[in-house]
Coordinates of C-alpha atoms in Angstrom, one line a residue:
M185 CA 75.2 103.2 74.0
D186 CA 76.4 106.7 73.4
T187 CA 80.2 106.5 73.4
R188 CA 80.4 110.3 72.9
K189 CA 79.3 110.8 76.5
P190 CA 81.9 110.6 79.4
Y191 CA 81.4 107.7 81.8
F192 CA 82.4 107.6 85.4
F193 CA 82.5 104.3 87.2
V194 CA 82.0 104.3 91.0
G195 CA 83.7 101.1 92.1
I196 CA 85.6 100.7 88.9
G197 CA 87.9 98.0 90.3
G198 CA 85.1 95.5 90.9
S199 CA 85.0 92.2 89.0
G200 CA 81.9 93.3 87.2
M201 CA 82.8 96.9 86.7
M202 CA 86.4 96.8 85.5
P203 CA 85.7 94.7 82.3
L204 CA 82.7 96.9 81.5
A205 CA 84.9 100.0 81.8
M206 CA 87.5 98.3 79.6
I207 CA 85.0 97.5 76.9
L208 CA 83.7 101.1 76.8
A209 CA 87.3 102.5 76.7
G210 CA 88.1 100.0 73.9
Q211 CA 85.1 101.3 72.0
G212 CA 86.4 104.8 72.2
A213 CA 84.4 106.3 75.1
T214 CA 85.9 108.6 77.7
V215 CA 86.1 106.6 80.9
A216 CA 87.0 107.6 84.5
G217 CA 86.3 106.1 87.9
S218 CA 87.0 105.7 91.6
D219 CA 87.2 102.8 94.0
R220 CA 87.6 102.2 97.7
S221 CA 90.5 99.8 97.0
L222 CA 92.3 102.6 95.2
D223 CA 91.8 104.9 98.2
Q224 CA 93.1 102.2 100.5
A225 CA 96.2 101.6 98.2
R226 CA 95.0 98.0 97.6
L227 CA 95.8 96.1 94.4
P228 CA 97.8 98.9 92.7
A229 CA 98.6 96.8 89.6
K230 CA 94.9 96.6 88.7
F231 CA 94.5 100.4 88.7
D232 CA 97.8 100.8 86.8
A233 CA 96.3 98.6 84.1
L234 CA 93.2 100.9 83.9
R235 CA 95.4 103.9 83.6
R236 CA 97.3 102.3 80.7
L237 CA 93.9 102.1 78.9
G238 CA 93.5 105.8 79.3
V239 CA 91.1 105.6 82.2
D240 CA 91.4 108.6 84.6
L241 CA 91.2 107.6 88.3
F242 CA 90.0 109.8 91.2
P243 CA 89.6 109.4 95.0
Q244 CA 86.1 108.3 95.9
D245 CA 85.4 111.8 97.4
G246 CA 83.2 113.3 94.7
S247 CA 86.1 115.1 93.0
G248 CA 85.7 113.2 89.8
I249 CA 82.1 114.1 89.3
T250 CA 82.3 117.6 87.7
S251 CA 79.6 117.8 85.0
A252 CA 75.9 117.0 84.4
D253 CA 77.1 115.5 81.1
Q254 CA 78.8 112.5 82.8
I255 CA 77.0 109.2 83.0
V256 CA 77.7 107.8 86.4
V257 CA 77.7 104.0 86.7
A258 CA 77.6 102.6 90.2
S259 CA 78.1 99.0 91.3
A260 CA 75.6 97.3 93.6
A261 CA 78.0 97.5 96.5
I262 CA 78.0 101.3 96.5
E263 CA 75.8 103.1 99.0
S264 CA 73.8 106.2 98.0
T265 CA 75.7 108.2 100.7
V266 CA 79.1 107.8 98.9
P267 CA 80.4 111.3 97.9
D268 CA 80.5 110.4 94.2
L269 CA 76.8 109.6 94.1
V270 CA 76.0 112.6 96.2
A271 CA 77.9 114.8 93.8
A272 CA 76.2 113.1 90.8
D273 CA 72.8 113.9 92.3
R274 CA 73.8 117.5 93.1
L275 CA 74.9 118.1 89.5
G276 CA 72.0 116.3 87.9
A277 CA 74.3 113.7 86.2
R278 CA 72.6 110.7 84.8
R279 CA 73.0 107.6 86.9
M280 CA 73.0 104.0 85.6
S281 CA 73.5 100.6 87.3
R282 CA 76.2 98.3 86.0
A283 CA 73.5 95.9 84.7
E284 CA 71.6 98.7 82.8
L285 CA 74.8 99.7 81.0
L286 CA 75.9 96.1 80.3
S287 CA 72.5 94.9 79.1
G288 CA 72.2 97.9 76.8
L289 CA 75.5 97.0 75.1
F290 CA 74.5 93.3 75.0
N291 CA 71.0 93.8 73.6
K292 CA 72.2 96.0 70.7
A293 CA 74.6 93.3 69.4
R294 CA 73.4 91.5 66.3
L295 CA 74.3 88.2 67.9
S296 CA 74.4 88.0 71.7
I297 CA 75.3 85.0 73.9
G298 CA 74.3 85.2 77.5
V299 CA 75.7 82.7 80.0
A300 CA 73.5 82.1 83.1
G301 CA 73.5 79.6 86.0
T302 CA 74.5 79.5 89.6
S303 CA 77.9 78.1 88.9
G304 CA 80.3 78.1 85.9
K305 CA 79.3 81.3 84.2
S306 CA 82.7 82.9 84.1
T307 CA 84.4 79.7 82.8
V308 CA 81.8 79.0 80.1
T309 CA 82.0 82.7 79.1
G310 CA 85.8 82.4 78.8
M311 CA 85.5 79.1 76.9
I312 CA 83.0 80.6 74.4
G313 CA 85.2 83.7 74.0
W314 CA 88.2 81.6 73.3
I315 CA 86.5 79.4 70.7
L316 CA 85.0 82.4 68.9
H317 CA 88.4 84.1 68.9
A318 CA 90.1 81.0 67.5
A319 CA 87.4 80.9 64.8
D320 CA 88.2 84.5 63.8
R321 CA 84.8 85.7 64.8
E322 CA 86.2 88.8 66.7
P323 CA 83.8 88.6 69.7
T324 CA 83.5 91.2 72.5
V325 CA 83.5 89.3 75.8
M326 CA 82.5 90.6 79.2
N327 CA 83.6 88.3 82.0
G328 CA 83.8 88.5 85.7
A329 CA 87.3 86.8 85.9
V330 CA 90.6 87.2 84.1
M331 CA 90.8 85.0 81.0
K332 CA 94.3 83.5 80.9
N333 CA 94.2 83.0 77.2
F334 CA 93.9 86.8 76.6
A335 CA 96.2 88.0 79.4
R336 CA 99.5 89.6 78.4
P337 CA 102.2 91.4 80.4
E338 CA 100.9 94.7 79.2
A339 CA 97.3 93.7 79.9
P340 CA 97.3 91.3 82.9
F341 CA 93.7 91.9 83.9
A342 CA 92.0 90.5 80.8
S343 CA 88.5 90.1 82.1
A344 CA 87.2 91.7 78.9
L345 CA 87.9 91.3 75.2
V346 CA 87.0 94.1 72.7
G347 CA 86.4 92.6 69.3
E348 CA 85.6 94.0 65.9
G349 CA 82.8 91.6 65.1
D350 CA 79.1 91.6 65.8
L351 CA 79.1 89.1 68.6
F352 CA 78.7 90.0 72.3
V353 CA 79.3 87.3 74.9
S354 CA 78.6 88.0 78.6
E355 CA 77.9 86.2 81.8
V356 CA 74.6 87.5 83.2
D357 CA 73.9 87.8 86.9
E358 CA 70.9 86.4 88.7
S359 CA 71.9 87.5 92.2
D360 CA 70.3 91.0 91.9
G361 CA 67.6 90.0 89.5
S362 CA 69.2 92.0 86.6
I363 CA 69.2 88.9 84.4
A364 CA 65.7 90.1 83.5
L365 CA 67.2 93.0 81.5
Y366 CA 68.9 90.7 78.9
N367 CA 67.5 89.6 75.6
P368 CA 69.9 87.0 74.3
T369 CA 70.1 85.5 70.8
I370 CA 71.6 82.4 72.5
A371 CA 71.0 81.7 76.1
V372 CA 73.1 79.2 78.0
L373 CA 71.7 77.7 81.2
N374 CA 74.4 75.8 83.1
N375 CA 72.7 74.9 86.4
V376 CA 70.3 76.1 89.0
S377 CA 71.1 75.9 92.7
L378 CA 70.9 77.9 95.9
D379 CA 73.2 81.0 96.1
H380 CA 71.9 84.5 96.6
K381 CA 68.2 83.8 96.1
S382 CA 65.7 81.1 96.8
L383 CA 65.1 78.3 94.3
D384 CA 61.7 79.6 93.4
E385 CA 63.1 83.0 92.6
L386 CA 65.9 81.4 90.5
R387 CA 63.5 79.2 88.6
S388 CA 61.5 82.3 87.6
L389 CA 64.5 84.4 86.6
F390 CA 66.2 81.6 84.6
S391 CA 63.1 80.5 82.8
G392 CA 62.3 84.0 81.8
F393 CA 65.8 84.5 80.5
A394 CA 65.7 81.4 78.4
A395 CA 62.2 82.2 77.1
R396 CA 63.5 85.5 75.6
A397 CA 66.2 83.7 73.6
T398 CA 66.1 82.4 70.0
T399 CA 68.1 79.4 71.0
T400 CA 68.6 78.0 74.5
I401 CA 71.5 75.7 75.5
V402 CA 70.5 73.7 78.7
N403 CA 72.4 71.3 81.0
I404 CA 69.9 68.5 81.3
G405 CA 72.4 66.8 83.6
D406 CA 71.4 69.3 86.3
P407 CA 67.9 68.3 87.6
E408 CA 66.7 71.9 88.1
A409 CA 67.9 73.0 84.7
A410 CA 66.4 69.8 83.1
T411 CA 63.0 70.6 84.6
L412 CA 63.1 74.1 83.2
A413 CA 64.1 72.8 79.8
A414 CA 61.0 70.6 79.7
S415 CA 58.8 73.7 80.1
L416 CA 60.5 75.8 77.4
G417 CA 59.5 76.0 73.8
G418 CA 61.5 77.0 70.7
D419 CA 65.0 75.9 69.7
I420 CA 66.3 73.9 72.7
R421 CA 69.7 72.2 72.5
T422 CA 70.8 70.0 75.4
F423 CA 74.1 68.9 76.9
A424 CA 75.1 66.6 79.8
V425 CA 77.9 64.5 81.2
D426 CA 77.3 60.8 81.0
T427 CA 73.7 61.4 80.0
P428 CA 72.2 61.2 76.5
A429 CA 71.9 64.7 75.1
D430 CA 72.5 66.7 71.9
F431 CA 76.0 67.2 73.2
S432 CA 77.2 64.6 75.7
A433 CA 80.5 63.8 77.3
V434 CA 81.5 60.2 77.8
N435 CA 84.6 58.2 78.7
L436 CA 86.0 60.7 81.2
K437 CA 89.7 60.4 82.0
P438 CA 90.5 62.7 85.0
A439 CA 94.0 63.9 85.9
P440 CA 95.0 66.2 88.8
F441 CA 95.1 69.3 86.6
S442 CA 93.4 68.3 83.4
I443 CA 90.7 65.9 82.1
G444 CA 90.1 64.0 78.9
F445 CA 86.7 62.9 77.5
D446 CA 84.8 62.3 74.3
V447 CA 82.2 64.7 73.0
R448 CA 79.4 62.6 71.5
V449 CA 77.3 64.4 68.9
D450 CA 74.8 62.5 66.6
G451 CA 76.4 59.2 67.7
V452 CA 80.0 60.2 66.8
D453 CA 82.7 60.6 69.5
H454 CA 85.3 63.3 69.3
P455 CA 88.2 63.2 71.7
V456 CA 89.1 66.3 73.8
T457 CA 91.7 67.0 76.5
L458 CA 90.9 70.0 78.6
A459 CA 93.8 72.0 80.3
V460 CA 91.5 72.5 83.3
P461 CA 90.4 69.7 85.6
G462 CA 87.1 68.3 86.9
R463 CA 83.9 66.8 85.8
H464 CA 82.3 70.3 86.2
N465 CA 84.6 71.7 83.6
V466 CA 83.6 68.9 81.2
A467 CA 80.0 70.2 81.5
N468 CA 81.3 73.8 81.0
A469 CA 83.1 72.8 77.9
L470 CA 80.0 71.1 76.5
A471 CA 78.0 74.3 77.1
A472 CA 80.6 76.4 75.3
I473 CA 80.8 74.0 72.3
A474 CA 77.1 73.9 72.0
A475 CA 76.7 77.7 72.2
C476 CA 79.4 78.2 69.6
V477 CA 77.9 75.7 67.2
A478 CA 74.6 77.5 67.6
A479 CA 76.4 80.7 66.7
G480 CA 77.6 79.2 63.4
V481 CA 81.0 77.7 64.4
R482 CA 81.7 74.3 62.8
L483 CA 81.7 71.5 65.4
A484 CA 85.3 70.4 64.5
V485 CA 86.6 74.0 64.9
A486 CA 84.9 74.3 68.4
I487 CA 86.2 71.0 69.6
D488 CA 89.7 71.7 68.4
A489 CA 89.7 75.2 70.0
I490 CA 88.4 74.1 73.5
G491 CA 91.6 72.1 74.1
G492 CA 93.5 75.3 74.0
F493 CA 91.5 77.0 76.7
T494 CA 93.9 77.6 79.6
G495 CA 91.4 78.6 82.3
L496 CA 90.6 81.6 84.4
R497 CA 92.4 83.2 87.3
R498 CA 91.2 82.0 90.6
R499 CA 89.3 79.0 89.1
F500 CA 91.1 76.0 90.5
E501 CA 94.3 77.8 89.7
F502 CA 97.5 76.0 90.6
V503 CA 99.8 78.4 92.4
G504 CA 102.7 76.1 92.9
D505 CA 104.4 73.4 95.0
A506 CA 106.7 74.0 97.9
D507 CA 108.1 71.7 100.6
G508 CA 105.9 68.9 99.1
V509 CA 102.7 70.9 99.5
S510 CA 100.5 72.1 96.6
V511 CA 98.7 75.5 96.8
I512 CA 95.5 76.1 94.8
D513 CA 93.6 79.4 94.5
D514 CA 89.9 79.0 93.9
F515 CA 86.7 81.1 93.6
G516 CA 84.6 78.5 95.4
H517 CA 82.0 80.4 97.5
N518 CA 78.6 78.6 97.2
P519 CA 77.7 75.0 97.9
D520 CA 78.0 73.8 94.2
K521 CA 81.3 75.6 93.5
I522 CA 82.9 74.3 96.7
A523 CA 81.5 70.8 96.0
A524 CA 83.0 70.8 92.5
T525 CA 86.5 71.8 93.8
L526 CA 86.5 69.4 96.7
D527 CA 85.3 66.5 94.5
T528 CA 87.9 67.3 91.9
L529 CA 90.7 67.3 94.6
H530 CA 89.5 64.2 96.4
A531 CA 89.6 62.2 93.2
F532 CA 93.4 62.0 93.9
P533 CA 95.3 61.2 97.1
G534 CA 96.3 63.9 99.6
R535 CA 94.9 65.7 102.6
L536 CA 93.0 69.0 102.1
L537 CA 93.7 72.1 104.2
V538 CA 91.1 74.6 103.1
M539 CA 90.6 78.3 104.0
F540 CA 87.2 79.6 103.0
Q541 CA 86.6 83.3 103.3
P542 CA 82.9 84.0 102.9
H543 CA 82.0 86.9 100.6
G544 CA 79.4 88.5 102.8
Y545 CA 77.1 87.9 105.8
G546 CA 74.0 87.9 103.6
P547 CA 75.0 84.9 101.5
L548 CA 76.0 83.0 104.7
K549 CA 72.5 83.4 106.0
V550 CA 70.9 82.3 102.7
M551 CA 73.2 79.3 102.1
R552 CA 73.9 78.2 105.7
N553 CA 72.4 74.8 105.7
E554 CA 73.3 73.8 102.1
L555 CA 76.8 75.1 102.6
V556 CA 77.4 73.2 105.7
D557 CA 75.9 70.0 104.2
S558 CA 78.0 70.3 101.0
I559 CA 81.3 70.8 102.9
A560 CA 80.5 68.1 105.6
A561 CA 79.7 65.5 102.9
R562 CA 83.1 66.0 101.2
L563 CA 85.8 66.6 103.8
K564 CA 87.5 63.5 105.0
D565 CA 89.3 62.5 108.1
G566 CA 92.5 64.5 108.4
D567 CA 91.1 67.4 106.3
I568 CA 90.9 70.8 108.0
M569 CA 88.6 73.7 107.1
V570 CA 89.4 77.2 108.5
L571 CA 87.0 80.1 108.2
P572 CA 88.1 83.7 108.8
D573 CA 85.4 86.4 109.1
P574 CA 83.7 87.4 105.8
I575 CA 85.3 90.0 103.6
Y576 CA 84.0 93.5 104.4
F577 CA 84.5 96.6 102.4
G578 CA 82.3 99.0 104.4
G579 CA 78.7 99.9 104.6
S580 CA 75.8 98.6 106.7
V581 CA 75.4 94.9 107.1
N582 CA 73.3 92.4 109.1
R583 CA 75.7 90.0 110.8
E584 CA 73.0 87.5 111.8
V585 CA 75.0 84.5 110.6
T586 CA 78.8 84.5 111.0
S587 CA 81.8 82.4 110.1
A588 CA 81.7 81.2 113.7
D589 CA 78.2 79.9 113.2
I590 CA 79.3 77.9 110.1
V591 CA 82.2 76.4 112.0
A592 CA 80.0 75.4 114.9
D593 CA 77.6 73.7 112.4
L594 CA 80.6 71.8 110.8
V595 CA 82.0 70.8 114.1
A596 CA 78.6 69.4 115.1
K597 CA 78.9 67.2 112.0
G598 CA 82.3 65.9 113.0
I599 CA 84.4 68.1 110.7
D600 CA 87.7 69.6 111.9
A601 CA 86.6 73.2 111.3
R602 CA 88.1 76.2 113.0
H603 CA 87.2 79.9 113.2
L604 CA 90.1 82.4 113.2
P605 CA 88.7 85.9 112.6
A606 CA 91.9 87.3 111.0
R607 CA 92.7 85.9 107.6
D608 CA 96.4 86.0 108.2
D609 CA 96.0 83.9 111.3
A610 CA 94.0 81.4 109.3
A611 CA 96.7 81.2 106.6
A612 CA 99.4 80.8 109.2
L613 CA 97.6 77.8 110.7
L614 CA 97.4 76.1 107.4
V615 CA 101.1 76.5 106.8
A616 CA 101.9 75.2 110.3
E617 CA 99.7 72.2 109.8
A618 CA 100.8 71.3 106.2
R619 CA 102.9 68.3 105.6
E620 CA 104.2 66.6 102.5
G621 CA 101.4 65.5 100.1
D622 CA 98.9 68.0 101.4
R623 CA 96.9 70.4 99.2
I624 CA 96.2 73.9 100.6
V625 CA 93.2 75.5 99.0
I626 CA 92.3 79.2 99.3
M627 CA 88.6 79.7 98.6
G628 CA 86.4 82.8 98.4
A629 CA 84.9 85.4 96.1
R630 CA 84.9 89.2 95.5
D631 CA 88.4 89.7 97.0
D632 CA 91.3 89.8 94.6
T633 CA 93.8 89.9 97.4
L634 CA 93.1 86.2 98.1
S635 CA 95.5 85.5 95.2
Q636 CA 98.3 87.3 96.9
L637 CA 97.5 85.4 100.1
A638 CA 97.9 82.1 98.2
A639 CA 101.2 83.3 96.8
D640 CA 102.3 84.4 100.3
I641 CA 101.4 80.9 101.6
L642 CA 103.6 79.3 98.9
M643 CA 106.5 81.5 100.0
S644 CA 106.0 80.6 103.6
L645 CA 106.0 76.9 102.7
A646 CA 109.2 77.4 100.7
S647 CA 110.9 79.1 103.6
R648 CA 110.4 76.0 105.8
R649 CA 113.0 74.1 103.9

C-alpha cells in the first residue's frame, strides 16, 4: 500500500479498524479518523491511545475529509449517509473498505498467515504472533482483540503489532465474505459452524480460502473442517484434540484458569501448560504451533513459547473475586463460543449467572435455533441467563428477532432466562442474585464497554461486604 498517501478511517475505534490504523501509522503513513463513540464521549482511553500514535481525530461530521488525496477507509458498520462519506464522495476522495486495505497489506507480505474459522480466530492469531515474536521473527500482527502479551501502560490497546520482518499474521473475516480477498501462504482453518452466514456459504468461503494457500492447517477434530480437509489438495497439515493428527493433544489436565496437555508429534509427547483455560484453547494452541512450524519455527521453540501466551482481553478474562463471587468477561456471542465458555466453567463447581448482550438483531435471526439449543444444553439447575436488548450504535435495522424472543425460547426449554431491556438492570439483577461460590459471566461482542460493566459488577459485589 502507498504509505505516502494520507488515510482517514471512518469508525477508527472499531475492533477491526483500530489495529489496521495502528499498523499503517507504525509503517509511517499519515493516519486520521472519526468515530461515533468519540462523538459520544465513550471509551476515551482508546482514542487517547490513538492520539499518542500520532493519529488525528475528528468529529464524524465531514470536517476531517478535506482533500481528494485522502484515502477514506470505512468499516462495514458505516452507512453511506454518514457525513464523512458524503464529504469523501463530494471531493472525489478514493474510498476503500477495511477488508480491501487489510488484504492489500496481507497479500504483499513475503510470508502471510491467515487465520480463519467461525471461532477462535483472535486467540489463534495472538498465539501465532506471540510464538513468532518469541522466535525473533518480528511479525506484523493484525488482531481483532487486545493481545495481553504486547499490552503496556503506554500502549494498552495492543490489538496490532508492527514488526520489522517479512511476516504478516491476520485473522480473516468470513462474516462479510471478504475472506475471498486474501491469498495466504499459510491458511489456518480452526472450525466451521453457524454464525453470520449459512453453512453452505461458509463451506464455499473457507474451502476457497484454503485452496489459495501454499500450506493449510486444518482442525480435523471439527467435523465440518475435517470434511473440507478431505476435499483439499496440496500441503495439508492436521491438528486435533484427542484424535490422531499431525499435531494432536492428549492427556488433558484442566484447571479453572489454565490447562495442561501433551502435544503429540510423530509419536513423541511434549508437555505444555497453557495460561488460558479450556479444551477449545488446547485446539487453538495446536493450530498456532502447527502454523508456526510451517513458517519455519522449530517445534521445540513453538512449544516453549506457547506456555507464555497470557491471553486476550475479553476472552474468558478473569476480572476478579469479591464477596465470594468470581467475575469473568467473555467475548462469547455465537453458539460455539458460548458453548466453549459454558463447558469450561461447568467443568468446575459453582453456579453460573450469565448476562449475554447480543451484538445485533441480524445475527439473532440467523443463529436463533442453534443459539437457544447450545445455551439450553449447557445451563444447569440454578443457573440464570439474562439478556438485555442487543447493542445498537445507530442506523437502520430489522428487529424481527429480539432478545425477548430468545428468552421465550429458553424458558420454553426449562431454562431460568430473563429479558431486561436495559443492560444496567440486567447487571444489577446478577449482583442481587449472586451468592458465595457463584461465577458471574458477562458475554457479548462488538462493545468494549462490556469490560467496564464487568469491572462495575465487581465493585458492586465488593460493596456488599
